[in-house]
Coordinates of C-alpha atoms in Angstrom, one line a residue:
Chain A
X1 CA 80.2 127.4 85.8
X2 CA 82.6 129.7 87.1
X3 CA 80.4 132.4 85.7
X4 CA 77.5 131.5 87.4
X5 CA 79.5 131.4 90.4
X6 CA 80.6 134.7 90.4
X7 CA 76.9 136.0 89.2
X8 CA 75.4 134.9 92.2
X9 CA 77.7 135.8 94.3
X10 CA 77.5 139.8 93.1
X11 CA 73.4 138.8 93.5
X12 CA 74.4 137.8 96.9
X13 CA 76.8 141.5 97.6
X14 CA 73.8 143.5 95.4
X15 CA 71.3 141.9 97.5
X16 CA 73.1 143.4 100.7
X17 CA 73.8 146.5 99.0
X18 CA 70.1 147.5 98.3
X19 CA 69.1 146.2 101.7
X20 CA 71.4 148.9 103.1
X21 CA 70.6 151.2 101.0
X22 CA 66.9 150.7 101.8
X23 CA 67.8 151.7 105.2
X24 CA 68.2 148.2 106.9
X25 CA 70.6 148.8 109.8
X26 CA 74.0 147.2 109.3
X27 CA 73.7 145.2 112.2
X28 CA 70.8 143.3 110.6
X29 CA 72.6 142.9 107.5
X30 CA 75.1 141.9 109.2
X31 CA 73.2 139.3 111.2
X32 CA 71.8 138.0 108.1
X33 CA 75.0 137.5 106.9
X34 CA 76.5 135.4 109.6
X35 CA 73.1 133.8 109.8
X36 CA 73.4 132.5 106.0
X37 CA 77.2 131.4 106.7
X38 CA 76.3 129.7 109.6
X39 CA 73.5 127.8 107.8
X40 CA 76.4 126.7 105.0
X41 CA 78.9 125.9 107.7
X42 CA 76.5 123.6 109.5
X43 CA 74.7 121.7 106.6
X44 CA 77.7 121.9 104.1
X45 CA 77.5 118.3 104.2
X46 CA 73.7 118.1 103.1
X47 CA 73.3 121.2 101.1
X48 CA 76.1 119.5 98.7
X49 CA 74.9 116.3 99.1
X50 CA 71.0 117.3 98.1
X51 CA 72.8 119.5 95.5
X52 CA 74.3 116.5 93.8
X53 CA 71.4 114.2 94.3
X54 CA 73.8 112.0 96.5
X55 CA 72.5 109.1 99.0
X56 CA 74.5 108.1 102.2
X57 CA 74.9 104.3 101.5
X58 CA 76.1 101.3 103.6
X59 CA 78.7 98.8 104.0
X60 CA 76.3 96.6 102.6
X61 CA 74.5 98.7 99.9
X62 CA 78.8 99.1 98.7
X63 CA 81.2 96.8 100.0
X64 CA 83.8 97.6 98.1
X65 CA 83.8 101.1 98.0
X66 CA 83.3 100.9 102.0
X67 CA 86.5 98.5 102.2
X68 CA 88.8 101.3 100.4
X69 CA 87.7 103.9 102.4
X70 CA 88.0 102.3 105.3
X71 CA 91.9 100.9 104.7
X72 CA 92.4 104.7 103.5
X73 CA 91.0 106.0 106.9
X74 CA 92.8 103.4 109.0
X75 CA 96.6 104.4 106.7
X76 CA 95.9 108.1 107.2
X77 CA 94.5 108.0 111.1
X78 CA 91.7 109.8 110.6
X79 CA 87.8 109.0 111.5
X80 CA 85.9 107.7 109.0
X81 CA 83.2 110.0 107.2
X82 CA 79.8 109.0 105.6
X83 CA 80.0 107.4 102.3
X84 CA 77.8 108.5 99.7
X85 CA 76.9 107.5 95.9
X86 CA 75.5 110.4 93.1
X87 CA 73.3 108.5 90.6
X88 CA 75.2 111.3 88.0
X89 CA 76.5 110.1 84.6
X90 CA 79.1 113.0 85.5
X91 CA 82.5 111.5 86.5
X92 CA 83.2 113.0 90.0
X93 CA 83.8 113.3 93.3
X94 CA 83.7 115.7 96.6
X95 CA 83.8 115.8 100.0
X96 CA 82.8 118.0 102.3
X97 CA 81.3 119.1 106.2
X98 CA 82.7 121.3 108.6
X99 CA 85.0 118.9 110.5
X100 CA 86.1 114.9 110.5
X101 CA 83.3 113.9 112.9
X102 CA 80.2 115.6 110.2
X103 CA 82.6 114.5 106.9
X104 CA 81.0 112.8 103.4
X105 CA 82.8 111.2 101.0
X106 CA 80.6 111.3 97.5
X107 CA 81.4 109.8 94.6
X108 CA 79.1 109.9 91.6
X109 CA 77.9 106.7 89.1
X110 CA 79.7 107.9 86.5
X111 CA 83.3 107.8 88.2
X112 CA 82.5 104.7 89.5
X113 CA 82.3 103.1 86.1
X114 CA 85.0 104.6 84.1
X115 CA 87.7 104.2 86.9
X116 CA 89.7 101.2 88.0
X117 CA 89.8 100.3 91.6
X118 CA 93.5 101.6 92.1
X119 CA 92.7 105.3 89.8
X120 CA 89.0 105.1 92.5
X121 CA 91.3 104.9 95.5
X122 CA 93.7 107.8 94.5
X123 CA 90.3 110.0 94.0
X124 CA 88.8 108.8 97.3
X125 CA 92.9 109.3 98.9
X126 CA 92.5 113.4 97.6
X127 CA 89.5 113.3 99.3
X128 CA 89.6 112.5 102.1
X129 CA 92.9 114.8 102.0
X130 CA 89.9 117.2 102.1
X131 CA 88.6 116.9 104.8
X132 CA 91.8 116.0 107.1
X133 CA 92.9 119.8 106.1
X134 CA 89.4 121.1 107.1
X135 CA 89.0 122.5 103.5
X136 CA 85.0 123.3 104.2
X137 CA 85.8 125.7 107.5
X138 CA 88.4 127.2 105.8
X139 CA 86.7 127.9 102.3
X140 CA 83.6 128.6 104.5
X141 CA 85.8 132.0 106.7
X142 CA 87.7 132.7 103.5
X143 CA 83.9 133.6 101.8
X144 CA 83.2 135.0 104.9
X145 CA 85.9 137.6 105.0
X146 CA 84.9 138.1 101.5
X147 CA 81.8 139.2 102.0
X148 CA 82.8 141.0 105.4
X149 CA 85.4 143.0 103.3
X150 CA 82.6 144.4 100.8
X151 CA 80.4 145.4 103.2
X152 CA 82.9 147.5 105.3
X153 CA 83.7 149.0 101.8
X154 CA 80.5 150.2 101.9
X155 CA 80.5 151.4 105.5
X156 CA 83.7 153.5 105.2
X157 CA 82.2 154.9 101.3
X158 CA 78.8 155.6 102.8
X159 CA 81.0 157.5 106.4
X160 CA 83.2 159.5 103.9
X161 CA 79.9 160.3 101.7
X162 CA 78.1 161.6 104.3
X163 CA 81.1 163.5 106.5
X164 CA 81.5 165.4 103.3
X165 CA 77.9 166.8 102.3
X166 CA 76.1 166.2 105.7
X167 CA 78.1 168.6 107.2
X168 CA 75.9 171.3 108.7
X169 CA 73.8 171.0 112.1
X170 CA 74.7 166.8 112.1
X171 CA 72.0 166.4 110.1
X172 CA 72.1 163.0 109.0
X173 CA 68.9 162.1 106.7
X174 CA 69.0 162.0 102.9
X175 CA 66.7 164.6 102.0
X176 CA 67.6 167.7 100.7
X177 CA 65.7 168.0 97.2
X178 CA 68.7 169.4 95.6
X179 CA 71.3 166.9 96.4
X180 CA 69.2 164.0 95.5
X181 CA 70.6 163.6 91.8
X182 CA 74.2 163.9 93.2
X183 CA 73.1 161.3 95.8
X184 CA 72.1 159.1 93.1
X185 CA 74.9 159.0 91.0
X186 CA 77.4 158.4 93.9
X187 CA 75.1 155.2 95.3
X188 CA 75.6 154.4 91.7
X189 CA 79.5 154.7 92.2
X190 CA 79.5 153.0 95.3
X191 CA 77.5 150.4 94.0
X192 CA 80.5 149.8 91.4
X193 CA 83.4 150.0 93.5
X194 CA 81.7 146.8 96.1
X195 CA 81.8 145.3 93.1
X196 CA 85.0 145.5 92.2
X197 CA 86.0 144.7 95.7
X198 CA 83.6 141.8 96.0
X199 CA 85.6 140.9 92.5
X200 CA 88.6 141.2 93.9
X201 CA 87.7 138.9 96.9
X202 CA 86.0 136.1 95.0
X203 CA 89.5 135.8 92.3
X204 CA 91.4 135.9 96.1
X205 CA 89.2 132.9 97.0
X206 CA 89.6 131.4 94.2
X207 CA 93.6 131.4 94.0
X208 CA 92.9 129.9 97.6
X209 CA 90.8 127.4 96.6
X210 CA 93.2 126.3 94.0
X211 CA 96.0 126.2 96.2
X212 CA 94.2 123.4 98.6
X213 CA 93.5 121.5 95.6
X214 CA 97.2 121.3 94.8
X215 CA 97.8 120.6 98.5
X216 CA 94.7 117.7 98.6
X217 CA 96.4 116.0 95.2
X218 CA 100.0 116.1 97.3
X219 CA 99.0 114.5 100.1
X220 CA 96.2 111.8 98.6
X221 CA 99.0 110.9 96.3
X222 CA 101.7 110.5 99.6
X223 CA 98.6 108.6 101.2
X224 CA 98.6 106.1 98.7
X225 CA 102.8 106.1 97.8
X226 CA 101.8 106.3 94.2
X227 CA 101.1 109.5 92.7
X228 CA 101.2 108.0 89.5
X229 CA 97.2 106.5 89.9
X230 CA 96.1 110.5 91.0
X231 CA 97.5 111.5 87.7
X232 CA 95.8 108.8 85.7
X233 CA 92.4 109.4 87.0
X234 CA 92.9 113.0 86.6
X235 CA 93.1 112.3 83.2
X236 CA 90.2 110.2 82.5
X237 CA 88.3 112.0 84.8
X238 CA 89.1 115.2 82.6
X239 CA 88.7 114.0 79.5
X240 CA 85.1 112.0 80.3
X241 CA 83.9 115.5 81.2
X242 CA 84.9 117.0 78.3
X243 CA 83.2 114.2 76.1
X244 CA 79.5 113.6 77.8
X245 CA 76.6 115.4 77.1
X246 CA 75.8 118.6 78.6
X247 CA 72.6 117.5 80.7
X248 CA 73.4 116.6 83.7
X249 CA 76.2 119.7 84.3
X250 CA 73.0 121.8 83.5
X251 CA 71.3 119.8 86.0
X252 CA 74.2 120.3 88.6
X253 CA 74.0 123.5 87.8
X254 CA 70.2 124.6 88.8
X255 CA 71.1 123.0 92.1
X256 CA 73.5 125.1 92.9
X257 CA 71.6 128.0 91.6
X258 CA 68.9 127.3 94.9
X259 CA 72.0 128.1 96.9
X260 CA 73.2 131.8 97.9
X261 CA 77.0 131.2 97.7
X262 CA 77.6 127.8 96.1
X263 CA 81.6 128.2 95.7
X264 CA 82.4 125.8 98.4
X265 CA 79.2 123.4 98.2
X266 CA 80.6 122.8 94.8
X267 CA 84.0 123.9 95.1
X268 CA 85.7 121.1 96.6
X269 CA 85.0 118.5 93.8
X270 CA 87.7 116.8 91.2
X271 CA 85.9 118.1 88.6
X272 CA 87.7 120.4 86.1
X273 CA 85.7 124.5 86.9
X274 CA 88.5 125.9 85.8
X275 CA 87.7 128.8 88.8
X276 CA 87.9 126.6 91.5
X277 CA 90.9 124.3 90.3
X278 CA 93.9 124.2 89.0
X279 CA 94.9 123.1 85.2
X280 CA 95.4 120.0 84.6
X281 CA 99.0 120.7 83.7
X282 CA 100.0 122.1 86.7
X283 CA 98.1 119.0 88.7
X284 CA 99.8 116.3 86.6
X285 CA 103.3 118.5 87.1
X286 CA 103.0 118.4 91.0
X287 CA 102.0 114.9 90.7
X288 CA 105.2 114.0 88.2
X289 CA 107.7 115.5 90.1
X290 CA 106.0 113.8 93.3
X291 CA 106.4 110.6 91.7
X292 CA 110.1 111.2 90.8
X293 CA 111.1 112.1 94.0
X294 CA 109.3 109.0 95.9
X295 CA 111.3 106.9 93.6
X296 CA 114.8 109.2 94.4
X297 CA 114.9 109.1 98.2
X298 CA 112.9 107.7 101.2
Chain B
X1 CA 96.6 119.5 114.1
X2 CA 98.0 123.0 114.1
X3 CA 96.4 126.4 113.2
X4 CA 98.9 126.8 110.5
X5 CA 98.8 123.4 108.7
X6 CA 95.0 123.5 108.8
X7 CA 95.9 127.2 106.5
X8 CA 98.4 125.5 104.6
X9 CA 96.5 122.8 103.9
X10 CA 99.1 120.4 105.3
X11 CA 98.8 116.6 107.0
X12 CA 102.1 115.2 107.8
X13 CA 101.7 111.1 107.4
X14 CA 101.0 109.2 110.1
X15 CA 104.0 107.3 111.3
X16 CA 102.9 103.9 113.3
X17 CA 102.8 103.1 116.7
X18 CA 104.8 99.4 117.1
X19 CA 104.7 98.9 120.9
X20 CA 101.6 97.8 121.9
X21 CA 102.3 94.5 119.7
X22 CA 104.5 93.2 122.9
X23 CA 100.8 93.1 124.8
X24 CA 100.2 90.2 122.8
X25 CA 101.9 87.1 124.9
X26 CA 100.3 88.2 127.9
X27 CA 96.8 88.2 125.4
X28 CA 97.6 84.6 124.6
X29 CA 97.6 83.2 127.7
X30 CA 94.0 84.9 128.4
X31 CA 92.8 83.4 125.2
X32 CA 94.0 80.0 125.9
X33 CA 92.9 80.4 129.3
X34 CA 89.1 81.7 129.0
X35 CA 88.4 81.5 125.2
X36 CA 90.3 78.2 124.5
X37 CA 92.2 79.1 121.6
X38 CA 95.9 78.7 120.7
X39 CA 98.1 81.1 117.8
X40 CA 97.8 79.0 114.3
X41 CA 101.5 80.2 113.9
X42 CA 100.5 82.6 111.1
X43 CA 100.5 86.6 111.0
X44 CA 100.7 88.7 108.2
X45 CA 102.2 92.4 108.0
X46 CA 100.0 94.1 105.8
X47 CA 101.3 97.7 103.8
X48 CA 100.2 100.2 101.1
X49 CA 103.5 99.5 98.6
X50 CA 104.9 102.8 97.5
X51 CA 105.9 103.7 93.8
X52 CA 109.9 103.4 92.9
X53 CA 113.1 101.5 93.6
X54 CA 113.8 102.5 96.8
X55 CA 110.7 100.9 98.5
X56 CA 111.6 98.2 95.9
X57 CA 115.0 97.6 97.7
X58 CA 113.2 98.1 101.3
X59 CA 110.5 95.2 100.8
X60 CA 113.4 92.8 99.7
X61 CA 115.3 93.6 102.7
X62 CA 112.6 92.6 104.7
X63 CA 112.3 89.4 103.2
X64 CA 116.0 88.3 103.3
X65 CA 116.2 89.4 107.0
X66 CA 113.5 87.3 108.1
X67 CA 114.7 84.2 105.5
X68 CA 117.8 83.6 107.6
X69 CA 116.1 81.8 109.9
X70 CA 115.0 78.3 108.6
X71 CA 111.7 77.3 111.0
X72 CA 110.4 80.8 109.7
X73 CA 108.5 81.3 106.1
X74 CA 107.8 84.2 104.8
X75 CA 105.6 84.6 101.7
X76 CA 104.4 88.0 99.6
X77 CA 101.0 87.9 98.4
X78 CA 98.4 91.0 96.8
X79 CA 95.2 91.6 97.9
X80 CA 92.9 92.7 95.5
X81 CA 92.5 96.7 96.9
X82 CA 96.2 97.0 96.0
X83 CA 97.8 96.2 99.8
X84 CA 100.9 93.7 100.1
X85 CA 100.8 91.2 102.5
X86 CA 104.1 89.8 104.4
X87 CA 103.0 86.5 105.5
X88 CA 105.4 84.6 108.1
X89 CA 104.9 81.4 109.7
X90 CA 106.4 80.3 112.9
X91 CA 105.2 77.9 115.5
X92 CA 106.9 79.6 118.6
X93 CA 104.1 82.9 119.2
X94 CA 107.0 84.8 120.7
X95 CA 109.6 84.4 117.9
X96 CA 106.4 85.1 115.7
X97 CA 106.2 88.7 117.1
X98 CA 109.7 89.1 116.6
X99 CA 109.4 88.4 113.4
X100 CA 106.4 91.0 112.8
X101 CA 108.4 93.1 114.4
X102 CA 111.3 92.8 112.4
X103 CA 109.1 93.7 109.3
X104 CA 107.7 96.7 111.2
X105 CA 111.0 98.4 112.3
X106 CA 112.6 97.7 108.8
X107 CA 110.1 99.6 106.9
X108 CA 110.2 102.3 109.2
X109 CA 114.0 102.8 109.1
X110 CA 113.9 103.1 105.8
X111 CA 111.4 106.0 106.5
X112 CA 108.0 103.7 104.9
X113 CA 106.3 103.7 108.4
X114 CA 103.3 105.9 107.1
X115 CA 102.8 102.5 104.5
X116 CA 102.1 100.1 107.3
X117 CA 98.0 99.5 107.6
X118 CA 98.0 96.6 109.9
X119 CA 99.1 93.7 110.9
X120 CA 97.3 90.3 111.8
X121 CA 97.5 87.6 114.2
X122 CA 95.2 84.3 113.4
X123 CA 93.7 82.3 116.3
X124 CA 92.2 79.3 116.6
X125 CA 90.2 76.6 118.9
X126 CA 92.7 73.8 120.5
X127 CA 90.9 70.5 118.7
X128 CA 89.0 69.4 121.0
X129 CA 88.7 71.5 123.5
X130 CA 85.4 72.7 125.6
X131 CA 84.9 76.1 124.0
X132 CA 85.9 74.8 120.0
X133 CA 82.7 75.6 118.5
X134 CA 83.2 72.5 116.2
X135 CA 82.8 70.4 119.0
X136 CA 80.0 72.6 120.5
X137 CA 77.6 72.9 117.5
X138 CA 78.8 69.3 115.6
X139 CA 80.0 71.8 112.9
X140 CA 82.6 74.7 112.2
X141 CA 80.6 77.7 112.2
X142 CA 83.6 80.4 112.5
X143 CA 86.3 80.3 109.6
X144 CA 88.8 81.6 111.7
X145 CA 89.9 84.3 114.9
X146 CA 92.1 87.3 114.6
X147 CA 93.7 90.2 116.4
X148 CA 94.2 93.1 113.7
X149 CA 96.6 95.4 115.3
X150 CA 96.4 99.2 113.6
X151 CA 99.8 100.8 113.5
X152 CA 98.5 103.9 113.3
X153 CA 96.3 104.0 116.5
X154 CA 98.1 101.4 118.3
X155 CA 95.4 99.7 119.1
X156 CA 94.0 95.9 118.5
X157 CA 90.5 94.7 117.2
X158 CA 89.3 91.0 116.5
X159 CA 87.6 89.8 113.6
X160 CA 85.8 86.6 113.6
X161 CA 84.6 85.8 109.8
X162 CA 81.9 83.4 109.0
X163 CA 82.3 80.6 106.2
X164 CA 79.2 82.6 104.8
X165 CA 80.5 84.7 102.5
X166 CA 81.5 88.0 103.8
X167 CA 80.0 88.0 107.3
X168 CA 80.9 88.2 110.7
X169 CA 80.6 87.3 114.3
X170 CA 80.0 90.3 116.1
X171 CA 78.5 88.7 118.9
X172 CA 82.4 86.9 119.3
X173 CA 83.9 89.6 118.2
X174 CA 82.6 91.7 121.5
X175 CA 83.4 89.0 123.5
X176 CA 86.9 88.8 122.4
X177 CA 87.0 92.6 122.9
X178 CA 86.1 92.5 126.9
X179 CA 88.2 89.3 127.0
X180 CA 91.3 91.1 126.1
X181 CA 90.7 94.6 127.6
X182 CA 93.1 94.0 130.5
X183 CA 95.7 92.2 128.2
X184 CA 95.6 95.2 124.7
X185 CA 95.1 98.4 124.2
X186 CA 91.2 97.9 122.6
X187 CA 90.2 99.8 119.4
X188 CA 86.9 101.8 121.1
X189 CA 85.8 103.6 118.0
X190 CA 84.0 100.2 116.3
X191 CA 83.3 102.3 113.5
X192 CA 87.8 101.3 112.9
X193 CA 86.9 97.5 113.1
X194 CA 86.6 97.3 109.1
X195 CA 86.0 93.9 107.9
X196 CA 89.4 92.0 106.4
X197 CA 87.8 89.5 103.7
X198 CA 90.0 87.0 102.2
X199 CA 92.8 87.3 104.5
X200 CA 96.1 85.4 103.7
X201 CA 96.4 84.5 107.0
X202 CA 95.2 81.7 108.8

């Protein structure tokens, strides 16, 4: 998963690379870039959702899943968000939209069968931790800045590579028959290092992204006073994923594969992509020593 | 919330709001008055119980304080999404609220106030009267009337539930709402009014 991640992300920072190098003005690519952000800011909710196959359901449709969400919503002060089932076998969960007021809540068959109601309330209590820390805006600029940082990489390269051989008469075309070899290989050098920077970025993103995930299990397991049930449906969530067949993460995975930068449609699950989360270990360590103190002090 | 606990990723819990429940005398009076219905002397404190001893030590401390007296009963019941329920029973409506109150102010001392979901008040038609819908239809069509106050939002919302299973009165329940607006601070967003089936209040 994480791989694919990070391959269509460099598709994503190639893709803008050739386009400038083509001769597209930077402002277009620019626009185009904002313009594709905006698109995943705004429809977060519904590009995840139609990613994972999930349907917005009613009180009726789910009683009891509306009831815990709602008591959650009504502990926590916070609007209530859509509700939505995934007919997946895959055990898990995400939330996601741009603010409270455009939130879903998604959890898939599959958890809904191997957890009890108290282990289902602790995944729906991280949650909705979500999207009270705006986790979706803030994966959503993070990318953003990303993406913004390779490009300027290639700005300043591109400004340096040309105040050095353009020099004479401010002559600022590419042709010259004799340089073009030259010119080749440092495009081809240039091409590398946005790489590495977009590299750099997407590991930076993903420590980020790790870090609210450790923030989302602290306060869904304050939410609920019992950090204990988090942990426990960490662990079965964890160790179903390991167990079922591989068909419907290949499934998942072609969705996201539609998308240019699926890291936050999908990043903001409970799921174990080792990129976007943390261990289990160091989850169920926060949690413990949550636990221990609830029970030292009030 | 703040710039920098959005980039923290930080929430502080919500600590409740327990003033608006002294609204509530001034709301029975309008009930009695245009809605005919009197307190059934029940109201229930309902609260997420937290792991350890020390809340352990808090929700006993609750129930000795409000055991002293010996016209009051207070019992602890479950429900089955993993809430407690402090139920207490007392005849005067006043020394009822007092009571909730109690409850309220104890588990926020002891720093639990984020735990409180809501709290309960149940209703119901004087026997006999014009408006019981008993008397009205020749048969009990609502199973009971309450005020669900939410700590966090300070605000109240009434739920009328049907003896069919798991439905409401919404057409009473917006009644209530207009009934009371002068009296409580009204829940607007409806979308807050969630549906409390199989109270332990009644």
């Amino acid at each position: 998963m994480m791989s694919t991640v990070f391959l269509l992300g460099l598709l994503y920072a190639l893709f803008v690379t050739v386009l400038f190098l083509v001769g597209v003005k930077l402002v277009f690519i620019l626009v185009i870039a904002i313009v594709l952000l905006f698109v995943q800011y705004f429809y977060s909710d519904r590009i995840a959702l139609y990613s994972m196959k999930g349907k917005i359901v009613t009180s009726e449709q789910a009683p009891k899943l509306h009831a815990v969400v709602d008591r959650l919503c009504a502990l926590a002060d916070m609007p209530k968000p859509q509700v939505a089932i995934a007919d997946v076998d895959m055990p898990n969960a995400f939330a996601t939209g741009r603010d409270q007021k455009h939130a879903v809540v998604c959890v898939t068959t599959g958890i809904l069968r191997r957890l009890d109601e108290p282990e289902l309330e602790a995944v729906l209590a991280h949650e909705l931790s979500h999207v009270a820390h705006r986790d979706v805006a803030v994966m959503t600029i993070a990318s953003f800045l990303g993406i913004l940082a390779g490009l300027l990489t290639r700005v300043l390269a591109y400004a340096g590579l040309f105040g050095g051989f353009g020099g004479g008469g401010g002559n600022r075309g590419r042709g010259g028959g004799g340089g073009a070899g030259q010119l080749a290989i440092l495009e081809l050098g240039m091409l590398a290092f946005s790489a590495l920077v977009y590299a750099i970025s997407f590991l930076l993103i993903r420590t980020l992204s790790r870090y609210r995930e450790l923030a989302a299990d602290r306060s869904g397991a304050i939410l609920i006073g019992q950090p204990r049930l988090l942990a426990q449906a960490l662990v079965k969530v964890t160790g179903e994923m390991s167990r079922i067949p591989t068909r419907d993460l290949r499934n998942a995975e072609h969705f996201n594969a539609f998308f240019f930068a699926p890291a936050f449609a999908k990043g903001i699950s409970l799921s174990t992509l080792f990129s976007t989360h943390p261990t289990l270990e160091r989850r169920l360590q926060q949690l413990t020593e949550l636990e221990a103190q609830m029970g030292r002090a009030a | 919330m703040k710039l920098f606990d959005v980039l923290l990723g930080r929430t502080k819990p919500a600590q409740p709001n327990l003033d608006h429940l002294f609204g509530l005398p001034g709301a029975q009076i309008t009930l009695e008055a245009s809605m005919g219905l009197r307190p059934t002397g029940q109201a229930g404190v309902c609260f997420k119980p937290a792991t350890g001893q020390q809340f352990a030590e808090t929700a006993s401390e609750v129930e000795q304080l409000l055991d002293l007296g010996d016209k009051t009963k207070i019992h602890d019941e479950s429900d089955s999404y993993g809430y407690r329920w402090a139920v207490i029973t007392d005849d005067d409506f006043g020394d009822l609220i007092n009571e909730v109150h109690v409850v309220n102010t104890t588990l926020q001392d002891h720093g639990w106030g984020p735990q409180l979901l809501c709290s309960v008040f149940g209703f119901a038609p004087i026997p006999g009267g014009a408006s019981d819908p008993a008397a009205a239809t020749g048969a009990s069509k609502v199973a009971g009337t309450y005020l669900v106050y939410l700590y966090k939002r300070g605000t109240f919302y009434p739920f009328v539930p049907l003896p069919a299973a798991e439905k409401r009165d919404s057409d009473r329940e917006r009644l209530l709402n207009v009934t009371l607006a002068s009296d409580l601070a009204m829940e607007p967003d409806l979308e807050r009014w969630f549906p409390l089936w199989g109270l332990p209040v009644h």
